[in-house]
Tab-separated table of C-alpha atoms and ligand atoms in Angstrom:
chain	number	residue	atom	x	y	z
E	1	MET	CA	0.000	0.000	0.000
E	2	THR	CA	1.233	3.481	-0.841
E	3	ASP	CA	2.113	5.600	2.174
E	4	PHE	CA	1.310	9.336	2.103
E	5	VAL	CA	3.018	12.153	4.021
E	6	HIS	CA	0.967	15.170	5.121
E	7	TYR	CA	2.517	18.623	5.441
E	8	LEU	CA	1.239	22.198	5.756
E	9	CYS	CA	1.464	24.410	2.666
E	10	LYS	CA	3.184	27.730	3.441
E	11	GLY	CA	1.051	29.497	0.842
E	12	CYS	CA	-2.560	28.487	1.441
E	13	GLY	CA	-2.103	26.905	4.890
E	14	LYS	CA	-3.967	23.779	3.836
E	15	THR	CA	-2.702	20.261	4.383
E	16	ALA	CA	-0.971	18.876	1.330
E	17	THR	CA	-0.112	15.267	0.678
E	18	MET	CA	2.798	13.636	-1.086
E	19	LYS	CA	3.742	10.032	-1.648
E	20	ARG	CA	6.236	8.783	0.952
E	21	THR	CA	8.758	7.779	-1.712
E	22	ALA	CA	8.597	11.200	-3.426
E	23	PHE	CA	8.790	12.978	-0.040
E	24	ASP	CA	11.886	11.035	1.049
E	25	TRP	CA	13.507	11.622	-2.316
E	26	ARG	CA	12.886	15.394	-2.090
E	27	CYS	CA	14.244	15.621	1.477
E	28	ARG	CA	17.399	13.748	0.501
E	29	LYS	CA	18.036	15.645	-2.732
E	30	MET	CA	16.810	19.152	-1.950
E	31	SER	CA	14.650	20.270	0.945
E	32	ARG	CA	11.315	19.576	2.567
E	33	PRO	CA	8.408	20.507	0.308
E	34	GLN	CA	6.872	23.786	1.533
E	35	TYR	CA	4.062	24.420	-0.933
E	36	CYS	CA	1.221	22.278	-2.235
E	37	GLY	CA	1.910	23.223	-5.842
E	38	ILE	CA	3.054	25.849	-8.315
E	39	GLN	CA	-0.085	27.941	-7.578
E	40	CYS	CA	1.089	28.583	-4.025
E	41	MET	CA	4.768	28.937	-4.922
E	42	THR	CA	4.214	31.936	-7.173
E	43	THR	CA	3.078	35.131	-5.490
E	44	ASN	CA	-0.586	35.913	-6.080
E	45	LEU	CA	-3.404	37.356	-4.007
E	46	HIS	CA	-4.052	33.893	-2.613
E	47	THR	CA	-0.659	33.917	-0.867
E	48	PHE	CA	-0.366	37.703	-0.441
E	49	LEU	CA	-3.593	38.523	1.429
E	50	PRO	CA	-2.987	36.170	4.394
E	51	ARG	CA	0.226	38.114	5.103
E	52	LEU	CA	-1.736	41.335	5.706
E	53	ASP	CA	-3.525	42.300	8.910
E	54	THR	CA	-7.055	42.721	7.509
E	55	SER	CA	-8.772	42.392	10.892
E	56	GLY	CA	-10.073	45.993	10.735
E	57	GLY	CA	-12.290	45.397	7.685
E	58	PRO	CA	-12.211	46.662	4.079
E	59	ASP	CA	-11.675	50.357	4.922
E	60	SER	CA	-8.977	49.961	7.557
E	61	CYS	CA	-5.241	49.861	6.915
E	62	TRP	CA	-3.965	46.419	5.962
E	63	ASP	CA	-0.524	46.311	7.537
E	64	TRP	CA	2.134	44.067	6.028
E	65	GLN	CA	3.106	41.418	8.579
E	66	GLY	CA	6.391	40.429	6.953
E	67	ARG	CA	9.812	42.076	6.646
E	68	ARG	CA	9.965	45.875	6.807
E	69	CYS	CA	12.600	48.444	5.964
E	70	GLY	CA	13.838	51.082	8.435
E	71	ARG	CA	11.148	53.600	7.463
E	72	GLY	CA	8.422	50.989	7.947
E	73	TYR	CA	7.671	50.102	4.309
E	74	GLY	CA	6.891	46.415	3.811
E	75	ILE	CA	9.238	44.316	1.689
E	76	ALA	CA	7.851	41.312	-0.181
E	77	ASN	CA	9.280	38.944	-2.767
E	78	PHE	CA	8.000	38.839	-6.331
E	79	HIS	CA	9.599	36.729	-9.068
E	80	ASN	CA	12.582	36.121	-6.747
E	81	ARG	CA	13.244	39.845	-6.291
E	82	PRO	CA	12.428	42.118	-3.337
E	83	ILE	CA	9.592	44.559	-4.007
E	84	TRP	CA	7.689	47.083	-1.857
E	85	ALA	CA	4.684	45.262	-0.426
E	86	SER	CA	2.408	48.207	-1.289
E	87	ARG	CA	3.610	48.155	-4.919
E	88	LEU	CA	3.029	44.392	-5.092
E	89	SER	CA	-0.471	44.929	-3.717
E	90	TRP	CA	-1.135	47.433	-6.519
E	91	ILE	CA	0.208	45.009	-9.167
E	92	LEU	CA	-1.940	42.132	-7.894
E	93	HIS	CA	-5.101	44.276	-7.764
E	94	ASN	CA	-4.738	46.701	-10.673
E	95	GLY	CA	-1.954	45.343	-12.876
E	96	ALA	CA	1.588	46.670	-13.296
E	97	PRO	CA	1.872	50.491	-13.138
E	98	GLU	CA	3.523	52.430	-15.952
E	99	LYS	CA	7.240	53.060	-15.723
E	100	GLY	CA	8.221	55.992	-13.504
E	101	LEU	CA	5.015	56.007	-11.473
E	102	HIS	CA	5.140	55.492	-7.719
E	103	VAL	CA	2.556	53.687	-5.640
E	104	CYS	CA	1.657	56.206	-2.922
E	105	HIS	CA	-0.323	55.907	0.296
E	106	ARG	CA	-3.426	58.015	0.817
E	107	CYS	CA	-3.394	57.047	4.504
E	108	ASP	CA	0.318	57.917	4.991
E	109	ARG	CA	0.997	54.642	6.772
E	110	PRO	CA	4.044	52.964	5.165
E	111	PRO	CA	3.180	49.299	5.963
E	112	CYS	CA	-0.396	49.632	4.619
E	113	CYS	CA	-1.228	47.533	1.523
E	114	ASN	CA	-4.985	48.149	1.235
E	115	PRO	CA	-5.525	48.766	-2.520
E	116	SER	CA	-8.173	51.409	-1.783
E	117	HIS	CA	-5.564	53.387	0.209
E	118	LEU	CA	-3.081	53.335	-2.674
E	119	PHE	CA	-2.857	55.542	-5.733
E	120	LEU	CA	-0.392	56.060	-8.566
E	121	GLY	CA	1.582	59.256	-8.795
E	122	SER	CA	4.877	60.731	-9.890
E	123	ALA	CA	7.304	61.801	-7.167
E	124	ALA	CA	6.066	65.413	-7.527
E	125	GLU	CA	2.419	64.402	-7.175
E	126	ASN	CA	3.343	62.359	-4.141
E	127	ASN	CA	4.751	65.455	-2.429
E	128	LYS	CA	1.778	67.593	-3.446
E	129	ASP	CA	-0.563	65.008	-1.947
E	130	LYS	CA	1.366	65.056	1.301
E	131	GLN	CA	0.789	68.819	1.532
E	132	ALA	CA	-2.917	68.326	0.915
E	133	LYS	CA	-3.287	65.480	3.395
E	134	GLY	CA	-5.938	65.822	6.023
E	135	ARG	CA	-8.390	66.621	3.256
E	136	HIS	CA	-8.482	62.943	2.328
E	137	THR	CA	-10.387	60.280	4.165
E	138	PHE	CA	-9.860	56.527	4.348
E	139	GLY	CA	-11.224	54.568	1.418
E	140	GLU	CA	-12.005	57.655	-0.662
E	141	ARG	CA	-11.216	57.280	-4.338
E	142	VAL	CA	-9.255	60.001	-6.125
E	143	SER	CA	-10.141	58.717	-9.575
E	144	GLY	CA	-12.581	56.208	-11.005
E	145	ASN	CA	-9.927	53.749	-12.107
E	146	ILE	CA	-9.645	51.902	-8.797
E	147	LEU	CA	-12.272	49.225	-8.354
E	148	SER	CA	-13.638	48.119	-5.014
E	149	TYR	CA	-14.204	44.527	-3.912
E	150	ALA	CA	-17.939	44.971	-4.490
E	151	ASP	CA	-17.309	46.276	-8.035
E	152	VAL	CA	-15.162	43.274	-8.947
E	153	LYS	CA	-17.805	40.926	-7.596
E	154	GLU	CA	-20.473	42.677	-9.693
E	155	ILE	CA	-18.244	42.599	-12.790
E	156	ARG	CA	-17.639	38.855	-12.381
E	157	GLN	CA	-21.388	38.246	-11.994
E	158	ALA	CA	-22.159	40.427	-15.034
E	159	LEU	CA	-19.555	38.607	-17.132
E	160	ALA	CA	-20.949	35.252	-16.034
E	161	SER	CA	-24.438	36.338	-17.112
E	162	GLY	CA	-23.098	37.118	-20.585
E	163	GLN	CA	-22.599	40.901	-20.504
E	164	LYS	CA	-20.019	42.422	-22.847
E	165	GLY	CA	-16.683	43.405	-21.301
E	166	ILE	CA	-16.547	46.659	-23.296
E	167	ARG	CA	-19.904	47.817	-21.827
E	168	LEU	CA	-18.707	46.994	-18.302
E	169	ALA	CA	-15.489	48.911	-18.958
E	170	GLU	CA	-17.564	52.004	-19.847
E	171	LYS	CA	-19.831	51.526	-16.845
E	172	TYR	CA	-17.000	51.287	-14.308
E	173	GLY	CA	-14.674	53.745	-16.030
E	174	VAL	CA	-11.815	51.301	-16.515
E	175	SER	CA	-10.101	50.028	-19.647
E	176	PRO	CA	-11.353	46.857	-21.399
E	177	VAL	CA	-7.909	45.373	-20.655
E	178	THR	CA	-8.652	45.633	-16.934
E	179	ILE	CA	-12.000	43.870	-17.407
E	180	SER	CA	-10.415	41.017	-19.350
E	181	ALA	CA	-7.641	40.778	-16.747
E	182	ILE	CA	-10.322	40.382	-14.069
E	183	LYS	CA	-12.105	37.837	-16.279
E	184	VAL	CA	-9.064	35.585	-16.708
E	185	GLY	CA	-7.991	36.150	-13.098
E	186	ARG	CA	-4.714	37.955	-13.802
E	187	ILE	CA	-5.702	40.616	-11.242
E	188	TRP	CA	-8.102	40.356	-8.287
E	189	ASN	CA	-7.360	36.629	-8.541
E	190	SER	CA	-8.179	35.471	-5.024
E	191	ARG	CA	-11.184	33.607	-6.508
E	192	GLY	CA	-13.410	35.580	-4.140
E	193	SER	CA	-12.632	33.347	-1.211
E	194	ASP	CA	-10.268	35.639	0.652
E	195	TYR	CA	-12.653	38.599	0.550
E	196	SER	CA	-15.456	36.624	2.185
E	197	ILE	CA	-14.651	38.220	5.566
E	198	PHE	CA	-15.917	41.540	4.162
E	199	GLU	CA	-19.189	40.180	2.749
E	200	LYS	CA	-21.287	41.568	5.610
E	201	GLY	CA	-20.056	45.121	5.224
E	202	MET	CA	-20.570	45.239	1.480
P	1	LIG	ZN1	-1.014	25.691	-1.018
P	2	LIG	ZN1	-3.956	52.494	4.836
């Protein structure tokens, strides 16, 4: 009879299984298996969100629980390179920003990774915003191009019911590329499961 070894996946936290022979071979040749599969090995929202402190709800600051630099900004790993956790949060939710643009905090809290607290700006705009701070409130949107969790849920439902992506793009004020990225799960790809804690407030 085949013997199975159970271990905890570092990404999703679920119990993964591996055949005893494969497990022993991996431990001898390389190291203990840490992830259940390639899905959990690559950084995506599924592995990123559990590393944030989201206990305050959708409008609170989601502090990065991992490594931080001296000024308090979170440092994450993406494609084997260090990256600011807030920038990674933006990439996973909204896609990669254009070259030269900074991901800035509306809440002025360096470890925060809540996508609704982040906005894109040049270095000059970043400074201007700092002067104007106090006028902004948590969760407020500066422009229509940042979607909320509720919006993404609605878009997914609309797509499932056969609505055209181009119409949805007009309705939500985003580009059709963003809609198709949501459709194929390139961004907002937590499959809905990780946002379930916010369902009540939505
Ligand atoms: Zn896993
Ligand atoms: Zn914040």
